[in-house]
Short mmCIF file of C-alpha atoms in Angstrom, two decimals:
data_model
loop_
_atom_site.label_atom_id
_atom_site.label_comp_id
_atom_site.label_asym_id
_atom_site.label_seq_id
_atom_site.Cartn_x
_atom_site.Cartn_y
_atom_site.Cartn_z
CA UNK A 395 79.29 3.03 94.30
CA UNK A 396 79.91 1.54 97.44
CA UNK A 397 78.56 -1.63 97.57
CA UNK A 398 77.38 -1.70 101.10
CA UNK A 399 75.89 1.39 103.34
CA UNK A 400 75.56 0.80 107.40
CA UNK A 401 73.35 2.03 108.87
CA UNK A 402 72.00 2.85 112.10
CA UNK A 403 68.04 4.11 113.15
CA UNK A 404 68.00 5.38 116.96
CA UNK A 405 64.52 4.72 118.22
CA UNK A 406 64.24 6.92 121.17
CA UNK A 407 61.95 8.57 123.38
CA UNK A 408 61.98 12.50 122.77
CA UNK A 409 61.85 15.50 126.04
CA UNK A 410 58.47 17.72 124.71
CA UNK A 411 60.24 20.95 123.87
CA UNK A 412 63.90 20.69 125.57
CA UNK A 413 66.41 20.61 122.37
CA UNK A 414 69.09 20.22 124.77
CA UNK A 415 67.96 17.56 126.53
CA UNK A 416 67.41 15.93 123.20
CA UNK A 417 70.49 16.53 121.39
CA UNK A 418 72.71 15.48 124.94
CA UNK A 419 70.55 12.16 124.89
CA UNK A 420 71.36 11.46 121.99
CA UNK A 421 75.27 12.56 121.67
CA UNK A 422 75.10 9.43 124.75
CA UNK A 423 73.53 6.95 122.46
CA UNK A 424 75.55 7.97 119.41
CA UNK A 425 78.94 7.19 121.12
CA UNK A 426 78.10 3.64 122.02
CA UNK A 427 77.66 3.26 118.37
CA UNK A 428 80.39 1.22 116.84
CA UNK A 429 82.80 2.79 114.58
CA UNK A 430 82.44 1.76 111.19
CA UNK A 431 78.87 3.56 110.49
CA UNK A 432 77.98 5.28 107.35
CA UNK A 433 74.93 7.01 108.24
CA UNK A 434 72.92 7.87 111.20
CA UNK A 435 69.50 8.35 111.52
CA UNK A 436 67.02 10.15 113.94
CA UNK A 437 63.17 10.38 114.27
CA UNK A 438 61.31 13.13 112.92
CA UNK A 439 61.40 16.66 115.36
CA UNK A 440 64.48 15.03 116.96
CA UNK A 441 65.29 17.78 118.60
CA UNK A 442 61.39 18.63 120.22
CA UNK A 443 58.96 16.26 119.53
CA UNK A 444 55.90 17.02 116.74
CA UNK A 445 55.29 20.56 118.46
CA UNK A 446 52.87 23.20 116.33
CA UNK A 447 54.30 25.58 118.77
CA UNK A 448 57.45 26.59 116.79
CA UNK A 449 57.62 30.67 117.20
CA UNK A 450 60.17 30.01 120.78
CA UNK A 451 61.91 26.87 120.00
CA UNK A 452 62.41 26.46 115.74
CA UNK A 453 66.47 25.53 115.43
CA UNK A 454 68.22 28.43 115.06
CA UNK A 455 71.60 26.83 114.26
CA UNK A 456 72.20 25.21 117.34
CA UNK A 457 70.82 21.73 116.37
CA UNK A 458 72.14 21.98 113.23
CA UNK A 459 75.03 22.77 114.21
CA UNK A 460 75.29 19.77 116.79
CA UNK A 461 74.32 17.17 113.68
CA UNK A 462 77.36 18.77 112.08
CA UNK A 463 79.81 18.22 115.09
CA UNK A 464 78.33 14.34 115.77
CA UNK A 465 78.90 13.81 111.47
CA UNK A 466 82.26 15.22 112.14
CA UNK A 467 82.93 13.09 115.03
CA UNK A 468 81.49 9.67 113.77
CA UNK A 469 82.98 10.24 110.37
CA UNK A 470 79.41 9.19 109.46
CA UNK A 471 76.41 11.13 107.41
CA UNK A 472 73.61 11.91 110.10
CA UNK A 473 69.93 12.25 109.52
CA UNK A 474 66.81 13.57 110.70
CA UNK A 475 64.28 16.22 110.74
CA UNK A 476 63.90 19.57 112.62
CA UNK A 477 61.28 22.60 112.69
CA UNK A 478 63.29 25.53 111.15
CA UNK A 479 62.52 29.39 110.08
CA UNK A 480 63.28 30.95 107.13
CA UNK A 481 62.14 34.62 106.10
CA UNK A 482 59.45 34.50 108.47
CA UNK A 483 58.03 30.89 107.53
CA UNK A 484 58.17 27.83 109.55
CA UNK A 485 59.13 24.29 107.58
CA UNK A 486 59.64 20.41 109.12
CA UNK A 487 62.51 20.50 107.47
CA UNK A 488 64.83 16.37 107.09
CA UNK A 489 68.38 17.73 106.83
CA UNK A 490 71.43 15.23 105.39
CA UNK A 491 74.37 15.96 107.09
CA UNK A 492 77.78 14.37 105.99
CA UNK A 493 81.11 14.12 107.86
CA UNK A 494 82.38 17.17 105.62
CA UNK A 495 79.79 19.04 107.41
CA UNK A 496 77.50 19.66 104.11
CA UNK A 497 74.18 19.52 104.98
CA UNK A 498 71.38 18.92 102.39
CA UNK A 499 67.59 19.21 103.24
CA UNK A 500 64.14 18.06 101.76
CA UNK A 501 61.03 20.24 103.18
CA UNK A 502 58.15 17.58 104.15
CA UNK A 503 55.42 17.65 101.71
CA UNK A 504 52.38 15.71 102.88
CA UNK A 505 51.65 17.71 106.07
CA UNK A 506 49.52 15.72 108.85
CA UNK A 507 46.54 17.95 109.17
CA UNK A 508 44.60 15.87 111.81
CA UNK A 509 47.31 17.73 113.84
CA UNK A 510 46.48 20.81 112.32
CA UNK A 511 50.50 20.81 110.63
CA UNK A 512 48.82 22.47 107.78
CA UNK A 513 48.26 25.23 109.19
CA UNK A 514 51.75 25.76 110.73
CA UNK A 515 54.46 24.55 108.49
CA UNK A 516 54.50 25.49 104.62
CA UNK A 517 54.81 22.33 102.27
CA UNK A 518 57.65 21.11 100.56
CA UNK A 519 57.92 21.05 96.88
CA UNK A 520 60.13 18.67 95.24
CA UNK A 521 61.66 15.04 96.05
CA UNK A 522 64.94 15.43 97.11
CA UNK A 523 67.75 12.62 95.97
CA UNK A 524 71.02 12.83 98.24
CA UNK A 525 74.16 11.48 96.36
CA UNK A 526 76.03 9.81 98.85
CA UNK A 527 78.88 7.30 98.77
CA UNK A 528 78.13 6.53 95.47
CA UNK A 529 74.29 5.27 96.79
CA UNK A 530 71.02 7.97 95.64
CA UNK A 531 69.10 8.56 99.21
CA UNK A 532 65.34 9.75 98.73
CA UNK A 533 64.40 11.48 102.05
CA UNK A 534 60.50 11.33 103.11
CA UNK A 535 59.11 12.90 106.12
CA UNK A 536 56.32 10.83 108.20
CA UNK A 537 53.16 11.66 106.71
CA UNK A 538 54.45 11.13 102.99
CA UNK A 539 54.98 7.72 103.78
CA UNK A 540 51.11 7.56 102.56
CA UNK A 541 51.89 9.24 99.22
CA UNK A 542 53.10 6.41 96.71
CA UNK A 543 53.13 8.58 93.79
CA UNK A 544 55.40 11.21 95.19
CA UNK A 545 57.79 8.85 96.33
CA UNK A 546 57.66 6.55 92.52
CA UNK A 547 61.61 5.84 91.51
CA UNK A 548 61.54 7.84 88.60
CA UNK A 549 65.12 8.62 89.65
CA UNK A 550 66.40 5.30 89.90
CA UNK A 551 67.26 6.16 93.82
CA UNK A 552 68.47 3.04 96.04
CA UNK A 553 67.66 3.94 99.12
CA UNK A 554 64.26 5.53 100.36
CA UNK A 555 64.85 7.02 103.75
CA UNK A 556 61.85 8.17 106.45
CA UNK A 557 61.61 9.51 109.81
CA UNK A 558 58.56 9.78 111.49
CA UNK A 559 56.65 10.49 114.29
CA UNK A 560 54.03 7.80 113.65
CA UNK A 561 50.72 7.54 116.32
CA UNK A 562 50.72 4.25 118.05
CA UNK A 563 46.92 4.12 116.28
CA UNK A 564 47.89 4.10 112.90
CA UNK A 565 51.10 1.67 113.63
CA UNK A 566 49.73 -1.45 111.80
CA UNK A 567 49.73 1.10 108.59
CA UNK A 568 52.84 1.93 109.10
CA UNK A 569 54.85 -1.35 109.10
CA UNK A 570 52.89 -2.34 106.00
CA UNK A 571 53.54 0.57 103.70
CA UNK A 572 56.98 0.97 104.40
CA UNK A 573 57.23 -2.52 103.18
CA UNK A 574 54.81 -1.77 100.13
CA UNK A 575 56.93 1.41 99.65
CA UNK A 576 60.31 -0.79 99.21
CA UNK A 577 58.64 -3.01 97.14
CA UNK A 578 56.62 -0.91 94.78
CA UNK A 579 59.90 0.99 93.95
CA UNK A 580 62.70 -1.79 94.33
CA UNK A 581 64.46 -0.10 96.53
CA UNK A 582 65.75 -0.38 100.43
CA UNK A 583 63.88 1.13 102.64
CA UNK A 584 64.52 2.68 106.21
CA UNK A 585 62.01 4.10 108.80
CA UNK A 586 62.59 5.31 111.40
CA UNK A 587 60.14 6.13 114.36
CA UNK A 588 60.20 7.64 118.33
CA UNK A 589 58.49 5.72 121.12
CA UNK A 590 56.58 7.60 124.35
CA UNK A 591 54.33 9.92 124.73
CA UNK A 592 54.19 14.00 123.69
CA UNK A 593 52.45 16.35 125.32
CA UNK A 594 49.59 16.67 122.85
CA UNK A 595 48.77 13.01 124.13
CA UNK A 596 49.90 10.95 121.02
CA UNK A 597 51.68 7.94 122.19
CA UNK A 598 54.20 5.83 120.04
CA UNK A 599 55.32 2.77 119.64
CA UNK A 600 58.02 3.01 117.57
CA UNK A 601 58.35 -0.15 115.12
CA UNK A 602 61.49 1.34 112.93
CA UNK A 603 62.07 -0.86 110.44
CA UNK A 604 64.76 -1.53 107.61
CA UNK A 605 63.49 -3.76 104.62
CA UNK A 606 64.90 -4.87 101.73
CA UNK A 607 63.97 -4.31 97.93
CA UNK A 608 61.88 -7.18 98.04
CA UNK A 609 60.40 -5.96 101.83
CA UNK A 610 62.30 -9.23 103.84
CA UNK A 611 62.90 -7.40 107.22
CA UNK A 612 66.67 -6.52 107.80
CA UNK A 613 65.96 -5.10 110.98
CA UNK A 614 63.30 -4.22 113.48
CA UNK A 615 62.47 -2.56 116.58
CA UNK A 616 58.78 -2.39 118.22
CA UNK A 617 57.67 0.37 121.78
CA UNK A 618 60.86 0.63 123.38
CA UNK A 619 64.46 3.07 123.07
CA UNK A 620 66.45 0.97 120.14
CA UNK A 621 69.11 1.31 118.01
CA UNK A 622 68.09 -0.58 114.69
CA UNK A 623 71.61 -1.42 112.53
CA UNK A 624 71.78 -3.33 109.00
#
């Protein structure tokens, strides 16, 4: 196992429905990055924002594809979540990328129905463990953060990884259970959150955050575009 993992969590305001625009911004904050990262991570709906609109702008391969060329380039793993179709059904779907171009995914579970995601997305089934560098990565989408059962270390994971579109409302709720979360399981724990405002009028205000097993704050990032390392 390698004994250390570096990380980086890019905080970042997100263009309502303009993949392009998202994936460009973002190729311009990735190569500032320094050099010696192992694994990137985005919000959740990187690529769109938290749209229930998905039949003219899922990922078809293109934003996929572009986490593949940016792993390739960084020679670093890179994270996050996008809204994908598969035989006809529409999934939030957090996909692991490594340099080698494999990409893993884990299908969010806990669906936020006060946005009516329920009724959009199908739900994930399992907990997903990504082997990587030697360290076990537990991906969680958002709304699962509020799940502690789901996310108990039965597996002996060492890292437990979310990304998130968290409301400004519920932000206080956030910083404590991702703390809970790394406690609860002795485990680091990474979220990672977008700032702004979407066009269904939910405004964020980020507060990414990187704890460690015992929740001590590694690193931290409140309402503005950050790039949270540790």
């Amino acid at each position: 196992m390698q004994k250390t993992l570096k990380i980086a969590g890019l905080q970042a305001d997100l263009t309502w429905h303009d993949p392009k625009k998202n994936t460009d911004h973002f190729s311009t904050i990735i190569s500032g990055l320094d050099a010696d990262l192992d694994l990137i991570v985005l919000p959740e709906m990187f690529a769109t924002g938290f749209s229930m609109e998905p039949e003219n702008i899922a990922d078809q391969g293109a934003s996929l594809e572009w986490m593949k060329e940016q792993a390739q380039k960084t020679d670093s793993a890179i994270a996050g979540s996008l809204m994908v179709e598969e035989n006809n059904l529409y999934y939030n779907r957090f996909y692991f990328v490594t340099p080698e171009g494999i990409a893993q995914h884990y299908d969010k579970r806990h669906r936020f129905t006060l946005a009516g995601e329920h009724e959009v997305y199908e739900r994930g089934k399992d907990l997903k463990i990504i082997a990587y560098k030697g360290w076990k990565i537990a991906l969680q989408v958002c709304y699962d953060l509020r799940f502690p059962v789901f996310s108990r270390n039965i597996q002996d994971y060492d890292l437990l990884l979310y990304v998130a579109n968290w409301p400004k409302t519920r932000v206080f709720a956030w910083d404590t259970l991702l703390k809970a979360r790394a406690i609860e399981n002795m485990s680091y724990c990474v979220g990672i959150n977008r700032v702004g405002t979407d066009d269904n009028g939910y405004d964020y205000d980020g507060h990414s955050g990187m704890y460690d097993s015992l929740g001590a704050t590694l690193a931290f990032a409140e309402k503005r575009e950050a790039t949270l390392t540790a």
